PDB file of C-alpha atoms in Angstrom:
ATOM      1  CA  MET A 138     -84.759  47.849 -30.789  1.00 66.00           C
ATOM      2  CA  GLN A 139     -87.140  45.979 -28.540  1.00 81.00           C
ATOM      3  CA  THR A 140     -88.009  47.746 -25.314  1.00 87.00           C
ATOM      4  CA  SER A 141     -90.320  47.199 -22.401  1.00 89.00           C
ATOM      5  CA  VAL A 142     -92.445  49.904 -20.845  1.00 93.00           C
ATOM      6  CA  TYR A 143     -93.145  49.519 -17.128  1.00 93.00           C
ATOM      7  CA  CYS A 144     -95.532  51.079 -14.642  1.00 95.00           C
ATOM      8  CA  MET A 145     -96.994  50.521 -11.209  1.00 95.00           C
ATOM      9  CA  ALA A 146    -100.736  50.356 -10.566  1.00 96.00           C
ATOM     10  CA  ARG A 147    -101.859  51.151  -7.027  1.00 94.00           C
ATOM     11  CA  THR A 148    -105.066  49.105  -7.090  1.00 91.00           C
ATOM     12  CA  SER A 149    -106.394  46.015  -8.810  1.00 88.00           C
ATOM     13  CA  GLU A 150    -109.130  48.151 -10.405  1.00 90.00           C
ATOM     14  CA  GLN A 151    -106.529  50.490 -11.918  1.00 94.00           C
ATOM     15  CA  ALA A 152    -104.519  47.497 -13.173  1.00 93.00           C
ATOM     16  CA  GLU A 153    -107.641  45.954 -14.712  1.00 91.00           C
ATOM     17  CA  VAL A 154    -108.410  49.122 -16.724  1.00 94.00           C
ATOM     18  CA  ILE A 155    -104.780  49.414 -17.885  1.00 95.00           C
ATOM     19  CA  LEU A 156    -104.650  45.759 -18.998  1.00 93.00           C
ATOM     20  CA  LEU A 157    -107.957  46.033 -20.872  1.00 92.00           C
ATOM     21  CA  GLU A 158    -106.858  49.247 -22.621  1.00 95.00           C
ATOM     22  CA  LEU A 159    -103.569  47.624 -23.660  1.00 95.00           C
ATOM     23  CA  LYS A 160    -105.544  44.708 -25.114  1.00 93.00           C
ATOM     24  CA  GLN A 161    -107.824  47.143 -26.998  1.00 94.00           C
ATOM     25  CA  ALA A 162    -104.720  48.959 -28.298  1.00 96.00           C
ATOM     26  CA  GLY A 163    -103.649  45.742 -30.027  1.00 95.00           C
ATOM     27  CA  PHE A 164    -101.058  44.308 -27.644  1.00 95.00           C
ATOM     28  CA  THR A 165    -101.212  40.512 -27.386  1.00 91.00           C
ATOM     29  CA  ASN A 166    -101.314  38.457 -24.213  1.00 88.00           C
ATOM     30  CA  ASN A 167     -97.659  37.555 -24.866  1.00 88.00           C
ATOM     31  CA  ASP A 168     -96.639  41.248 -24.932  1.00 91.00           C
ATOM     32  CA  ILE A 169     -97.933  42.080 -21.454  1.00 92.00           C
ATOM     33  CA  SER A 170     -96.662  40.982 -18.048  1.00 90.00           C
ATOM     34  CA  ALA A 171     -98.081  41.601 -14.596  1.00 90.00           C
ATOM     35  CA  LEU A 172     -96.615  40.892 -11.170  1.00 89.00           C
ATOM     36  CA  LEU A 173     -98.430  41.362  -7.882  1.00 87.00           C
ATOM     37  CA  PRO A 174     -98.246  40.029  -4.355  1.00 83.00           C
ATOM     38  CA  ASP A 175    -100.533  37.073  -3.705  1.00 82.00           C
ATOM     39  CA  ARG A 176    -102.775  38.301  -0.897  1.00 75.00           C
ATOM     40  CA  ARG A 177    -105.201  35.400  -0.979  1.00 69.00           C
ATOM     41  CA  GLY A 178    -103.724  33.734   2.100  1.00 58.00           C
ATOM     42  CA  THR A 179    -101.953  30.423   2.510  1.00 45.00           C
ATOM     43  CA  LYS A 180    -105.158  28.379   2.893  1.00 41.00           C
ATOM     44  CA  ASP A 181    -106.430  29.357  -0.574  1.00 42.00           C
ATOM     45  CA  PHE A 182    -102.944  29.125  -2.026  1.00 41.00           C
ATOM     46  CA  ALA A 183    -102.460  25.550  -0.752  1.00 39.00           C
ATOM     47  CA  HIS A 184    -105.916  24.466  -1.924  1.00 38.00           C
ATOM     48  CA  GLU A 185    -105.395  25.731  -5.443  1.00 40.00           C
ATOM     49  CA  HIS A 186    -102.098  23.897  -5.824  1.00 40.00           C
ATOM     50  CA  ASN A 187    -103.394  20.592  -4.467  1.00 36.00           C
ATOM     51  CA  THR A 188    -106.020  20.326  -7.184  1.00 36.00           C
ATOM     52  CA  LYS A 189    -105.291  19.099 -10.674  1.00 36.00           C
ATOM     53  CA  ALA A 190    -108.036  21.267 -12.140  1.00 36.00           C
ATOM     54  CA  PRO A 191    -107.643  22.682 -15.646  1.00 37.00           C
ATOM     55  CA  GLU A 192    -106.184  26.135 -16.212  1.00 40.00           C
ATOM     56  CA  GLY A 193    -109.635  27.713 -16.083  1.00 40.00           C
ATOM     57  CA  ALA A 194    -109.667  27.035 -12.349  1.00 39.00           C
ATOM     58  CA  THR A 195    -106.465  29.035 -11.914  1.00 43.00           C
ATOM     59  CA  ALA A 196    -107.986  31.948 -13.812  1.00 41.00           C
ATOM     60  CA  GLY A 197    -111.073  31.638 -11.590  1.00 42.00           C
ATOM     61  CA  GLY A 198    -108.932  31.681  -8.461  1.00 45.00           C
ATOM     62  CA  ILE A 199    -107.177  34.786  -9.704  1.00 44.00           C
ATOM     63  CA  ALA A 200    -110.531  36.417 -10.470  1.00 42.00           C
ATOM     64  CA  GLY A 201    -111.217  36.094  -6.755  1.00 44.00           C
ATOM     65  CA  MET A 202    -108.325  38.477  -6.134  1.00 45.00           C
ATOM     66  CA  GLY A 203    -110.037  41.288  -8.001  1.00 49.00           C
ATOM     67  CA  VAL A 204    -107.815  41.438 -11.078  1.00 55.00           C
ATOM     68  CA  GLY A 205    -110.045  38.987 -12.834  1.00 62.00           C
ATOM     69  CA  ALA A 206    -110.754  38.926 -16.528  1.00 66.00           C
ATOM     70  CA  ALA A 207    -107.871  41.096 -17.664  1.00 71.00           C
ATOM     71  CA  LEU A 208    -105.226  39.122 -15.767  1.00 76.00           C
ATOM     72  CA  GLY A 209    -106.802  35.821 -16.757  1.00 75.00           C
ATOM     73  CA  TRP A 210    -106.384  36.836 -20.413  1.00 77.00           C
ATOM     74  CA  LEU A 211    -102.598  37.097 -20.082  1.00 79.00           C
ATOM     75  CA  ALA A 212    -100.365  34.170 -21.033  1.00 71.00           C
ATOM     76  CA  GLY A 213     -98.969  31.859 -18.370  1.00 74.00           C
ATOM     77  CA  VAL A 214    -100.790  33.135 -15.281  1.00 79.00           C
ATOM     78  CA  GLY A 215     -99.720  31.408 -12.112  1.00 76.00           C
ATOM     79  CA  ALA A 216     -98.818  31.654  -8.490  1.00 77.00           C
ATOM     80  CA  LEU A 217     -95.229  31.273  -7.383  1.00 72.00           C
ATOM     81  CA  ALA A 218     -93.171  31.736  -4.262  1.00 71.00           C
ATOM     82  CA  ILE A 219     -90.077  33.887  -4.698  1.00 68.00           C
ATOM     83  CA  PRO A 220     -87.321  33.079  -2.196  1.00 65.00           C
ATOM     84  CA  GLY A 221     -86.991  35.915   0.282  1.00 65.00           C
ATOM     85  CA  ALA A 222     -89.980  37.776  -1.153  1.00 68.00           C
ATOM     86  CA  GLY A 223     -93.028  35.566  -0.618  1.00 72.00           C
ATOM     87  CA  PRO A 224     -95.997  34.484  -2.743  1.00 77.00           C
ATOM     88  CA  PHE A 225     -96.764  36.309  -5.988  1.00 80.00           C
ATOM     89  CA  ILE A 226     -99.101  36.107  -8.941  1.00 81.00           C
ATOM     90  CA  ALA A 227     -97.277  36.511 -12.240  1.00 81.00           C
ATOM     91  CA  ALA A 228     -98.479  36.548 -15.834  1.00 83.00           C
ATOM     92  CA  GLY A 229     -96.885  36.901 -19.241  1.00 81.00           C
ATOM     93  CA  PRO A 230     -93.174  36.764 -20.115  1.00 78.00           C
ATOM     94  CA  ILE A 231     -92.175  37.816 -16.584  1.00 79.00           C
ATOM     95  CA  MET A 232     -93.521  34.455 -15.341  1.00 76.00           C
ATOM     96  CA  ALA A 233     -90.793  32.622 -17.273  1.00 72.00           C
ATOM     97  CA  ALA A 234     -88.113  34.994 -15.998  1.00 70.00           C
ATOM     98  CA  LEU A 235     -89.207  34.586 -12.385  1.00 71.00           C
ATOM     99  CA  SER A 236     -89.416  30.820 -12.542  1.00 66.00           C
ATOM    100  CA  GLY A 237     -86.177  30.530 -14.526  1.00 61.00           C
ATOM    101  CA  ALA A 238     -82.499  31.026 -13.823  1.00 46.00           C
ATOM    102  CA  ALA A 239     -82.812  34.661 -12.731  1.00 45.00           C
ATOM    103  CA  VAL A 240     -84.210  33.610  -9.330  1.00 47.00           C
ATOM    104  CA  GLY A 241     -80.952  31.808  -8.608  1.00 47.00           C
ATOM    105  CA  THR A 242     -78.758  34.864  -9.193  1.00 47.00           C
ATOM    106  CA  ALA A 243     -76.938  36.685  -6.421  1.00 45.00           C
ATOM    107  CA  THR A 244     -79.507  39.488  -6.468  1.00 51.00           C
ATOM    108  CA  GLY A 245     -82.304  36.937  -6.616  1.00 63.00           C
ATOM    109  CA  GLY A 246     -86.017  37.374  -6.292  1.00 72.00           C
ATOM    110  CA  VAL A 247     -87.958  40.080  -8.064  1.00 79.00           C
ATOM    111  CA  VAL A 248     -84.965  42.404  -8.444  1.00 83.00           C
ATOM    112  CA  GLY A 249     -82.822  39.736 -10.138  1.00 78.00           C
ATOM    113  CA  SER A 250     -85.626  38.829 -12.519  1.00 76.00           C
ATOM    114  CA  LEU A 251     -86.299  42.423 -13.521  1.00 82.00           C
ATOM    115  CA  VAL A 252     -82.590  43.069 -14.065  1.00 81.00           C
ATOM    116  CA  GLY A 253     -82.518  39.861 -16.114  1.00 76.00           C
ATOM    117  CA  LEU A 254     -85.264  41.323 -18.311  1.00 76.00           C
ATOM    118  CA  GLY A 255     -83.122  44.416 -18.969  1.00 78.00           C
ATOM    119  CA  MET A 256     -84.248  46.853 -16.263  1.00 83.00           C
ATOM    120  CA  PRO A 257     -81.551  48.912 -14.504  1.00 84.00           C
ATOM    121  CA  GLU A 258     -80.956  47.587 -10.973  1.00 87.00           C
ATOM    122  CA  PHE A 259     -81.882  50.837  -9.175  1.00 87.00           C
ATOM    123  CA  GLU A 260     -85.291  50.836 -10.901  1.00 88.00           C
ATOM    124  CA  ALA A 261     -85.784  47.120 -10.222  1.00 88.00           C
ATOM    125  CA  LYS A 262     -85.204  47.767  -6.503  1.00 90.00           C
ATOM    126  CA  ARG A 263     -87.731  50.612  -6.510  1.00 90.00           C
ATOM    127  CA  TYR A 264     -90.333  48.429  -8.257  1.00 89.00           C
ATOM    128  CA  ASP A 265     -89.604  45.534  -5.872  1.00 88.00           C
ATOM    129  CA  ALA A 266     -90.325  47.764  -2.852  1.00 89.00           C
ATOM    130  CA  LYS A 267     -93.591  48.994  -4.416  1.00 92.00           C
ATOM    131  CA  ILE A 268     -94.738  45.446  -5.236  1.00 89.00           C
ATOM    132  CA  ARG A 269     -94.081  44.385  -1.625  1.00 85.00           C
ATOM    133  CA  GLU A 270     -96.335  47.283  -0.533  1.00 89.00           C
ATOM    134  CA  GLY A 271     -99.141  45.780  -2.632  1.00 89.00           C
ATOM    135  CA  ASN A 272     -98.741  47.658  -5.923  1.00 93.00           C
ATOM    136  CA  ILE A 273     -99.003  45.837  -9.252  1.00 93.00           C
ATOM    137  CA  LEU A 274     -96.172  45.900 -11.794  1.00 93.00           C
ATOM    138  CA  ILE A 275     -97.313  45.959 -15.417  1.00 94.00           C
ATOM    139  CA  SER A 276     -94.860  45.720 -18.303  1.00 92.00           C
ATOM    140  CA  VAL A 277     -95.420  45.786 -22.042  1.00 93.00           C
ATOM    141  CA  HIS A 278     -93.031  44.390 -24.638  1.00 91.00           C
ATOM    142  CA  THR A 279     -92.875  46.774 -27.596  1.00 93.00           C
ATOM    143  CA  GLU A 280     -91.387  46.309 -31.064  1.00 91.00           C
ATOM    144  CA  SER A 281     -91.428  49.947 -32.206  1.00 92.00           C
ATOM    145  CA  GLY A 282     -91.345  53.528 -31.002  1.00 92.00           C
ATOM    146  CA  LYS A 283     -95.030  53.852 -31.913  1.00 95.00           C
ATOM    147  CA  GLN A 284     -95.972  50.875 -29.706  1.00 95.00           C
ATOM    148  CA  LYS A 285     -93.849  52.285 -26.882  1.00 95.00           C
ATOM    149  CA  ASP A 286     -95.710  55.604 -27.115  1.00 96.00           C
ATOM    150  CA  VAL A 287     -99.098  53.844 -27.140  1.00 97.00           C
ATOM    151  CA  ALA A 288     -98.224  51.867 -23.985  1.00 97.00           C
ATOM    152  CA  LYS A 289     -96.943  55.011 -22.220  1.00 97.00           C
ATOM    153  CA  ASP A 290    -100.126  56.868 -23.180  1.00 97.00           C
ATOM    154  CA  VAL A 291    -102.300  54.112 -21.681  1.00 97.00           C
ATOM    155  CA  PHE A 292    -100.252  54.220 -18.455  1.00 97.00           C
ATOM    156  CA  LYS A 293    -100.411  58.043 -18.237  1.00 97.00           C
ATOM    157  CA  ARG A 294    -104.122  58.205 -19.043  1.00 97.00           C
ATOM    158  CA  ASN A 295    -104.775  55.837 -16.129  1.00 97.00           C
ATOM    159  CA  ASN A 296    -102.522  57.710 -13.665  1.00 97.00           C
ATOM    160  CA  ALA A 297    -100.040  54.861 -13.293  1.00 97.00           C
ATOM    161  CA  ASP A 298     -96.944  55.504 -11.174  1.00 95.00           C
ATOM    162  CA  ASP A 299     -93.251  55.056 -12.003  1.00 93.00           C
ATOM    163  CA  ILE A 300     -93.585  54.841 -15.790  1.00 94.00           C
ATOM    164  CA  SER A 301     -90.242  53.888 -17.359  1.00 91.00           C
ATOM    165  CA  THR A 302     -88.711  52.042 -20.302  1.00 90.00           C
ATOM    166  CA  ALA A 303     -85.799  49.651 -20.600  1.00 84.00           C
ATOM    167  CA  ALA A 304     -84.096  47.934 -23.497  1.00 80.00           C
ATOM    168  CA  GLU A 305     -84.833  44.226 -23.323  1.00 71.00           C
ATOM    169  CA  ALA A 306     -82.220  41.630 -22.616  1.00 60.00           C
ATOM    170  CA  ARG A 307     -82.414  38.587 -24.834  1.00 55.00           C
ATOM    171  CA  VAL A 308     -84.271  35.841 -22.994  1.00 49.00           C
ATOM    172  CA  HIS A 309     -82.995  32.398 -23.917  1.00 44.00           C
TER     173      HIS A 309
END
């Protein structure tokens, strides 16, 4: 059964180390998601979206946030505004969930998207609160028990908070 392993990183430096270790452990950029509040300010946010620069510019803009190379390596990095929650940076499969139908659900926002990915609602609400405080959500899609254990070990070794797993919902 496919599961996702989740954790919270308190700082961008901690997130960077976790993401790089996951990459070294053999996870692909399509296996890993990250979600963090966009603290760059509306001036930078507006400027980045008014340019038609190639994707490298987006990765460069994200590097300015301090979660540079590791986040830039993930698939589908981008900035988005979540109704009722504010601006976020998202990367990996969670980007599709946040920009898709889940945002329109009754729960909406981050909580609705996480529930849509298979996370129990009470955990999604806890993660949502932590993200709003400035923490960084990292999730890893795993295909086997061995991969799940590897991801958990990386999270534990780096003192990540709120480590949990959830069976994945099928994303259409």
